[in-house]
PDB file of C-alpha atoms in Angstrom:
ATOM      1  CA  MET K   1      20.694  -3.998 -20.015  1.00 55.00           C
ATOM      2  CA  SER K   2      17.160  -5.405 -19.968  1.00 80.00           C
ATOM      3  CA  ASP K   3      14.298  -3.169 -18.937  1.00 95.00           C
ATOM      4  CA  TYR K   4      13.790  -2.381 -15.275  1.00 98.00           C
ATOM      5  CA  VAL K   5      11.921  -0.209 -12.788  1.00 98.00           C
ATOM      6  CA  TRP K   6      12.932   0.635  -9.234  1.00 98.00           C
ATOM      7  CA  VAL K   7      11.600  -0.662  -5.928  1.00 98.00           C
ATOM      8  CA  SER K   8      12.110   0.903  -2.500  1.00 97.00           C
ATOM      9  CA  ASN K   9      11.862  -0.766   0.896  1.00 95.00           C
ATOM     10  CA  MET K  10      11.370   2.604   2.619  1.00 95.00           C
ATOM     11  CA  ASN K  11       8.069   1.435   4.141  1.00 92.00           C
ATOM     12  CA  ALA K  12       9.922  -1.429   5.826  1.00 90.00           C
ATOM     13  CA  ASP K  13      12.974   0.516   7.059  1.00 92.00           C
ATOM     14  CA  SER K  14      12.597   1.594  10.677  1.00 91.00           C
ATOM     15  CA  MET K  15      15.762   3.724  10.442  1.00 91.00           C
ATOM     16  CA  LEU K  16      13.782   6.260   8.412  1.00 93.00           C
ATOM     17  CA  THR K  17      11.300   6.792  11.251  1.00 90.00           C
ATOM     18  CA  LYS K  18      12.375   9.828  13.260  1.00 88.00           C
ATOM     19  CA  TYR K  19      11.465  10.927  16.764  1.00 84.00           C
ATOM     20  CA  MET K  20       9.449  13.868  15.503  1.00 88.00           C
ATOM     21  CA  SER K  21       5.948  15.215  16.061  1.00 91.00           C
ATOM     22  CA  SER K  22       3.608  17.280  13.910  1.00 94.00           C
ATOM     23  CA  ASP K  23       0.761  19.719  14.269  1.00 94.00           C
ATOM     24  CA  VAL K  24      -1.714  17.114  12.952  1.00 94.00           C
ATOM     25  CA  GLY K  25      -2.294  15.916  16.515  1.00 83.00           C
ATOM     26  CA  GLU K  26      -4.430  13.019  17.688  1.00 84.00           C
ATOM     27  CA  ARG K  27      -6.183  11.011  14.989  1.00 86.00           C
ATOM     28  CA  THR K  28      -9.372   8.988  15.242  1.00 89.00           C
ATOM     29  CA  THR K  29      -9.196   5.258  14.543  1.00 90.00           C
ATOM     30  CA  GLU K  30     -10.696   5.878  11.103  1.00 90.00           C
ATOM     31  CA  GLN K  31      -8.163   8.624  10.326  1.00 89.00           C
ATOM     32  CA  ALA K  32      -5.314   6.391  11.484  1.00 89.00           C
ATOM     33  CA  GLN K  33      -6.538   3.538   9.278  1.00 92.00           C
ATOM     34  CA  ASP K  34      -6.847   5.899   6.305  1.00 92.00           C
ATOM     35  CA  GLY K  35      -3.277   7.040   6.971  1.00 91.00           C
ATOM     36  CA  LEU K  36      -2.023   3.462   6.753  1.00 90.00           C
ATOM     37  CA  ARG K  37      -3.939   2.883   3.517  1.00 92.00           C
ATOM     38  CA  ILE K  38      -2.416   6.042   2.054  1.00 94.00           C
ATOM     39  CA  LYS K  39       1.071   5.076   3.195  1.00 91.00           C
ATOM     40  CA  TRP K  40       1.064   1.336   2.456  1.00 90.00           C
ATOM     41  CA  PHE K  41      -1.682   0.701  -0.118  1.00 92.00           C
ATOM     42  CA  GLY K  42      -1.499   3.695  -2.468  1.00 93.00           C
ATOM     43  CA  LYS K  43      -4.858   5.191  -1.543  1.00 95.00           C
ATOM     44  CA  PRO K  44      -5.143   8.800  -2.835  1.00 94.00           C
ATOM     45  CA  ALA K  45      -4.867  11.407  -0.096  1.00 94.00           C
ATOM     46  CA  PRO K  46      -7.078  14.469   0.446  1.00 92.00           C
ATOM     47  CA  PRO K  47      -5.719  17.661  -1.203  1.00 87.00           C
ATOM     48  CA  ASP K  48      -4.605  19.179   2.124  1.00 88.00           C
ATOM     49  CA  TYR K  49      -3.121  15.961   3.534  1.00 94.00           C
ATOM     50  CA  GLY K  50      -0.076  16.224   5.790  1.00 95.00           C
ATOM     51  CA  PRO K  51       1.416  18.437   8.478  1.00 96.00           C
ATOM     52  CA  ARG K  52       2.110  22.159   8.334  1.00 97.00           C
ATOM     53  CA  LYS K  53       4.818  21.945  11.010  1.00 96.00           C
ATOM     54  CA  ILE K  54       7.187  19.197  12.200  1.00 94.00           C
ATOM     55  CA  TRP K  55       9.505  19.311  15.190  1.00 92.00           C
ATOM     56  CA  ALA K  56      12.013  16.975  16.799  1.00 87.00           C
ATOM     57  CA  ASP K  57      11.017  15.612  20.190  1.00 80.00           C
ATOM     58  CA  GLU K  58      13.150  16.472  23.174  1.00 69.00           C
ATOM     59  CA  ILE K  59      16.077  14.053  23.510  1.00 58.00           C
ATOM     60  CA  HIS K  60      17.245  13.379  27.065  1.00 50.00           C
ATOM     61  CA  GLU K  61      20.915  12.791  27.744  1.00 47.00           C
ATOM     62  CA  ASP K  62      20.495   9.109  28.593  1.00 47.00           C
ATOM     63  CA  GLU K  63      18.622   8.498  25.314  1.00 47.00           C
ATOM     64  CA  ARG K  64      21.054  10.164  22.940  1.00 48.00           C
ATOM     65  CA  ALA K  65      22.871   6.932  22.158  1.00 45.00           C
ATOM     66  CA  MET K  66      19.571   5.250  21.210  1.00 43.00           C
ATOM     67  CA  ARG K  67      17.803   7.965  19.230  1.00 47.00           C
ATOM     68  CA  PRO K  68      18.920   9.388  15.876  1.00 47.00           C
ATOM     69  CA  LYS K  69      19.814  13.063  15.705  1.00 52.00           C
ATOM     70  CA  TYR K  70      16.998  15.334  14.619  1.00 60.00           C
ATOM     71  CA  THR K  71      18.882  16.479  11.508  1.00 68.00           C
ATOM     72  CA  PRO K  72      16.505  15.550   8.668  1.00 82.00           C
ATOM     73  CA  GLU K  73      17.582  13.234   5.878  1.00 90.00           C
ATOM     74  CA  PRO K  74      16.369  13.762   2.276  1.00 96.00           C
ATOM     75  CA  LEU K  75      13.538  11.302   3.025  1.00 97.00           C
ATOM     76  CA  PHE K  76      12.164  10.468   6.462  1.00 95.00           C
ATOM     77  CA  ASP K  77       9.008   9.421   8.285  1.00 94.00           C
ATOM     78  CA  ALA K  78       7.730  11.965  10.808  1.00 93.00           C
ATOM     79  CA  ASP K  79       4.574  11.201  12.787  1.00 93.00           C
ATOM     80  CA  GLY K  80       3.447   8.727  10.120  1.00 93.00           C
ATOM     81  CA  PHE K  81       4.007  11.028   7.131  1.00 96.00           C
ATOM     82  CA  TRP K  82       6.682  10.681   4.452  1.00 97.00           C
ATOM     83  CA  ILE K  83       8.659  13.926   4.198  1.00 97.00           C
ATOM     84  CA  VAL K  84      11.060  14.806   1.373  1.00 98.00           C
ATOM     85  CA  CYS K  85      13.556  17.622   0.897  1.00 97.00           C
ATOM     86  CA  SER K  86      13.190  20.334  -1.754  1.00 98.00           C
ATOM     87  CA  LYS K  87      15.793  18.704  -4.024  1.00 98.00           C
ATOM     88  CA  ALA K  88      13.840  15.451  -4.104  1.00 98.00           C
ATOM     89  CA  ALA K  89      10.503  17.255  -4.452  1.00 98.00           C
ATOM     90  CA  GLU K  90      11.767  19.143  -7.495  1.00 98.00           C
ATOM     91  CA  ILE K  91      12.690  15.845  -9.169  1.00 98.00           C
ATOM     92  CA  LEU K  92       9.383  14.191  -8.265  1.00 98.00           C
ATOM     93  CA  ARG K  93       7.402  17.117  -9.692  1.00 97.00           C
ATOM     94  CA  GLY K  94       8.910  16.452 -13.095  1.00 98.00           C
ATOM     95  CA  PHE K  95       7.152  13.073 -13.343  1.00 98.00           C
ATOM     96  CA  ASP K  96       3.631  11.692 -13.495  1.00 98.00           C
ATOM     97  CA  LEU K  97       2.556  11.330  -9.871  1.00 97.00           C
ATOM     98  CA  GLY K  98      -0.984  10.276 -10.797  1.00 97.00           C
ATOM     99  CA  GLY K  99      -3.020  10.452  -7.598  1.00 96.00           C
ATOM    100  CA  GLY K 100       0.078  11.196  -5.507  1.00 97.00           C
ATOM    101  CA  THR K 101       0.716  14.531  -3.829  1.00 96.00           C
ATOM    102  CA  LEU K 102       3.548  16.792  -2.692  1.00 97.00           C
ATOM    103  CA  ASN K 103       2.248  19.186  -0.051  1.00 97.00           C
ATOM    104  CA  ARG K 104       4.578  21.783   1.429  1.00 97.00           C
ATOM    105  CA  VAL K 105       5.225  21.665   5.169  1.00 97.00           C
ATOM    106  CA  SER K 106       4.461  25.354   5.268  1.00 97.00           C
ATOM    107  CA  GLU K 107       5.708  26.117   8.787  1.00 96.00           C
ATOM    108  CA  GLY K 108       8.876  24.067   8.439  1.00 95.00           C
ATOM    109  CA  VAL K 109      10.875  21.400  10.222  1.00 94.00           C
ATOM    110  CA  TRP K 110      12.272  22.333  13.634  1.00 91.00           C
ATOM    111  CA  ALA K 111      14.889  21.070  16.097  1.00 85.00           C
ATOM    112  CA  PRO K 112      14.062  20.404  19.765  1.00 80.00           C
ATOM    113  CA  ASP K 113      15.190  23.994  20.266  1.00 78.00           C
ATOM    114  CA  PRO K 114      12.108  26.010  19.188  1.00 78.00           C
ATOM    115  CA  ALA K 115      14.390  28.719  17.812  1.00 82.00           C
ATOM    116  CA  VAL K 116      16.123  26.431  15.318  1.00 86.00           C
ATOM    117  CA  ARG K 117      14.339  25.808  11.997  1.00 91.00           C
ATOM    118  CA  ASP K 118      15.869  23.695   9.261  1.00 91.00           C
ATOM    119  CA  PRO K 119      16.702  26.021   6.344  1.00 92.00           C
ATOM    120  CA  ASP K 120      15.336  23.709   3.618  1.00 95.00           C
ATOM    121  CA  GLU K 121      11.765  23.533   2.338  1.00 96.00           C
ATOM    122  CA  TRP K 122      10.082  20.201   3.080  1.00 97.00           C
ATOM    123  CA  PHE K 123       7.140  18.390   1.495  1.00 98.00           C
ATOM    124  CA  CYS K 124       4.742  15.635   2.538  1.00 98.00           C
ATOM    125  CA  TRP K 125       4.815  12.959  -0.178  1.00 98.00           C
ATOM    126  CA  THR K 126       1.990  10.494  -0.823  1.00 97.00           C
ATOM    127  CA  PHE K 127       2.044   7.768  -3.474  1.00 97.00           C
ATOM    128  CA  GLY K 128      -1.609   7.722  -4.546  1.00 96.00           C
ATOM    129  CA  ASN K 129      -1.438   4.873  -7.072  1.00 97.00           C
ATOM    130  CA  ALA K 130      -1.539   1.069  -7.173  1.00 97.00           C
ATOM    131  CA  LYS K 131      -0.570  -1.452  -9.852  1.00 97.00           C
ATOM    132  CA  LYS K 132      -0.569  -5.259 -10.035  1.00 96.00           C
ATOM    133  CA  ALA K 133       2.766  -6.091 -11.617  1.00 97.00           C
ATOM    134  CA  PHE K 134       4.830  -7.906  -8.965  1.00 97.00           C
ATOM    135  CA  LEU K 135       5.785 -11.424 -10.087  1.00 96.00           C
ATOM    136  CA  GLN K 136       6.114 -13.751  -7.120  1.00 92.00           C
ATOM    137  CA  ALA K 137       7.277 -16.684  -9.244  1.00 92.00           C
ATOM    138  CA  HIS K 138      10.226 -14.674 -10.545  1.00 95.00           C
ATOM    139  CA  SER K 139      11.121 -13.198  -7.122  1.00 94.00           C
ATOM    140  CA  PRO K 140      12.097 -16.263  -5.058  1.00 91.00           C
ATOM    141  CA  GLN K 141      13.929 -14.204  -2.423  1.00 91.00           C
ATOM    142  CA  ALA K 142      10.692 -12.425  -1.454  1.00 89.00           C
ATOM    143  CA  PRO K 143       9.195 -14.639   1.287  1.00 83.00           C
ATOM    144  CA  GLY K 144       5.505 -15.491   1.165  1.00 77.00           C
ATOM    145  CA  ARG K 145       3.136 -14.578   3.983  1.00 63.00           C
ATOM    146  CA  ASP K 146       1.140 -17.013   6.123  1.00 57.00           C
ATOM    147  CA  GLY K 147      -2.630 -17.298   5.920  1.00 50.00           C
ATOM    148  CA  PRO K 148      -5.014 -18.139   3.061  1.00 49.00           C
ATOM    149  CA  GLU K 149      -5.970 -14.501   2.549  1.00 48.00           C
ATOM    150  CA  LEU K 150      -2.281 -13.611   2.138  1.00 51.00           C
ATOM    151  CA  ARG K 151      -1.154 -16.460  -0.109  1.00 60.00           C
ATOM    152  CA  ASP K 152      -0.663 -14.060  -3.044  1.00 72.00           C
ATOM    153  CA  VAL K 153       1.287 -11.523  -0.945  1.00 86.00           C
ATOM    154  CA  CYS K 154       5.035 -11.519  -0.298  1.00 92.00           C
ATOM    155  CA  ASN K 155       7.259  -9.601   2.094  1.00 89.00           C
ATOM    156  CA  MET K 156      10.217  -7.525   1.006  1.00 90.00           C
ATOM    157  CA  PRO K 157      13.431  -9.599   1.086  1.00 90.00           C
ATOM    158  CA  PHE K 158      15.409  -9.110   4.282  1.00 86.00           C
ATOM    159  CA  ALA K 159      18.586  -8.502   2.283  1.00 88.00           C
ATOM    160  CA  MET K 160      17.597  -6.235  -0.591  1.00 93.00           C
ATOM    161  CA  ALA K 161      19.698  -6.006  -3.747  1.00 95.00           C
ATOM    162  CA  ASP K 162      19.317  -5.070  -7.382  1.00 97.00           C
ATOM    163  CA  ASP K 163      17.347  -7.517  -9.561  1.00 96.00           C
ATOM    164  CA  VAL K 164      15.924  -9.729  -6.784  1.00 96.00           C
ATOM    165  CA  ILE K 165      12.413  -8.365  -7.447  1.00 97.00           C
ATOM    166  CA  ALA K 166      10.685  -8.971 -10.783  1.00 97.00           C
ATOM    167  CA  VAL K 167       7.638  -7.281 -12.293  1.00 98.00           C
ATOM    168  CA  SER K 168       5.593  -7.632 -15.463  1.00 98.00           C
ATOM    169  CA  ALA K 169       5.482  -5.093 -18.282  1.00 97.00           C
ATOM    170  CA  ASP K 170       2.365  -3.613 -16.657  1.00 97.00           C
ATOM    171  CA  ALA K 171       4.776  -1.809 -14.323  1.00 98.00           C
ATOM    172  CA  THR K 172       6.031   0.307 -17.220  1.00 97.00           C
ATOM    173  CA  ARG K 173       2.608   1.837 -17.896  1.00 97.00           C
ATOM    174  CA  GLY K 174       0.809   4.560 -15.971  1.00 97.00           C
ATOM    175  CA  PRO K 175       2.084   6.824 -13.152  1.00 98.00           C
ATOM    176  CA  ASP K 176       5.756   6.921 -12.188  1.00 98.00           C
ATOM    177  CA  VAL K 177       5.095   6.056  -8.507  1.00 98.00           C
ATOM    178  CA  TRP K 178       2.901   3.245  -7.210  1.00 98.00           C
ATOM    179  CA  ILE K 179       2.237   0.629  -4.572  1.00 97.00           C
ATOM    180  CA  ASP K 180       1.887  -3.067  -5.423  1.00 96.00           C
ATOM    181  CA  ARG K 181      -0.226  -4.988  -2.915  1.00 91.00           C
ATOM    182  CA  GLY K 182       1.481  -8.214  -3.985  1.00 94.00           C
ATOM    183  CA  LEU K 183       4.695  -7.078  -2.288  1.00 95.00           C
ATOM    184  CA  ALA K 184       3.948  -5.789   1.199  1.00 91.00           C
ATOM    185  CA  ARG K 185       5.271  -2.325   2.118  1.00 90.00           C
ATOM    186  CA  SER K 186       6.917  -1.813  -1.245  1.00 94.00           C
ATOM    187  CA  VAL K 187       7.060   1.451  -3.173  1.00 97.00           C
ATOM    188  CA  PHE K 188       7.812   1.301  -6.889  1.00 98.00           C
ATOM    189  CA  LEU K 189       9.241   4.003  -9.129  1.00 98.00           C
ATOM    190  CA  SER K 190       9.509   4.083 -12.909  1.00 98.00           C
ATOM    191  CA  ARG K 191      12.872   3.566 -14.537  1.00 98.00           C
ATOM    192  CA  ALA K 192      13.108   7.258 -15.462  1.00 98.00           C
ATOM    193  CA  LEU K 193      12.185   8.557 -12.004  1.00 98.00           C
ATOM    194  CA  GLY K 194      14.474   6.131 -10.181  1.00 98.00           C
ATOM    195  CA  ASP K 195      17.297   6.970 -12.567  1.00 98.00           C
ATOM    196  CA  ALA K 196      16.783  10.681 -11.902  1.00 98.00           C
ATOM    197  CA  LEU K 197      16.881  10.216  -8.122  1.00 98.00           C
ATOM    198  CA  ASP K 198      19.911   7.959  -8.361  1.00 98.00           C
ATOM    199  CA  SER K 199      21.762  10.406 -10.639  1.00 98.00           C
ATOM    200  CA  ALA K 200      21.037  13.180  -8.135  1.00 98.00           C
ATOM    201  CA  GLY K 201      22.706  11.175  -5.355  1.00 98.00           C
ATOM    202  CA  LEU K 202      19.377  10.305  -3.687  1.00 98.00           C
ATOM    203  CA  GLY K 203      19.209   6.595  -4.503  1.00 98.00           C
ATOM    204  CA  LYS K 204      20.538   5.482  -1.105  1.00 97.00           C
ATOM    205  CA  ALA K 205      18.326   7.940   0.780  1.00 97.00           C
ATOM    206  CA  PHE K 206      15.250   6.594  -1.016  1.00 98.00           C
ATOM    207  CA  ARG K 207      16.333   2.957  -0.478  1.00 97.00           C
ATOM    208  CA  ILE K 208      15.835   2.091  -4.147  1.00 98.00           C
ATOM    209  CA  TYR K 209      16.935  -1.051  -6.001  1.00 98.00           C
ATOM    210  CA  ARG K 210      16.460  -2.124  -9.609  1.00 98.00           C
ATOM    211  CA  ALA K 211      13.552  -4.503 -10.259  1.00 98.00           C
ATOM    212  CA  ARG K 212      13.635  -6.621 -13.417  1.00 97.00           C
ATOM    213  CA  VAL K 213      10.846  -6.380 -16.004  1.00 98.00           C
ATOM    214  CA  VAL K 214      10.216  -9.892 -17.363  1.00 95.00           C
TER     215      VAL K 214
END
């Protein structure tokens, strides 16, 4: 098999966004913009970035069919923060995260019932790195974006699959997690890190697909 890395469309998957709140509270416009840069563009986060406590919002009976259950998945978005389970965090810690962080949600993840705390340990994950390795010419299924300032930027394919995204060999150097501004809302993982998550049964949860190195 030729060389590859992994790409996730987690930043584009609304199913990972949960109806949950955090103790971070209201954010200024500048803080909100910084949060988007951290989440989408690989900007390094402050050392103490992320919530200390997360809880599921109250779900009314007539909304139950529309809202997902509070039960956390191995990876989910709560109040704008990416949260990972302890199993995933242990794997991530074994790799070069560069400017990325894994900060413990010290007061836990809670159900709408304030007496029910999820038994796992949870961590706020930031990516903290950027590379320029996405190859638009070799990724024809990734649609381009309109506007002269976006002519070198593509969207994630609507129907993701292995090998539809291509990157240069630059992707194989440096940290094991990164954002590539050439492919909007993408998150890339090294071959070794993606393999480790996939072998641990977390590939589907992390929405990862192989990306060809050409």
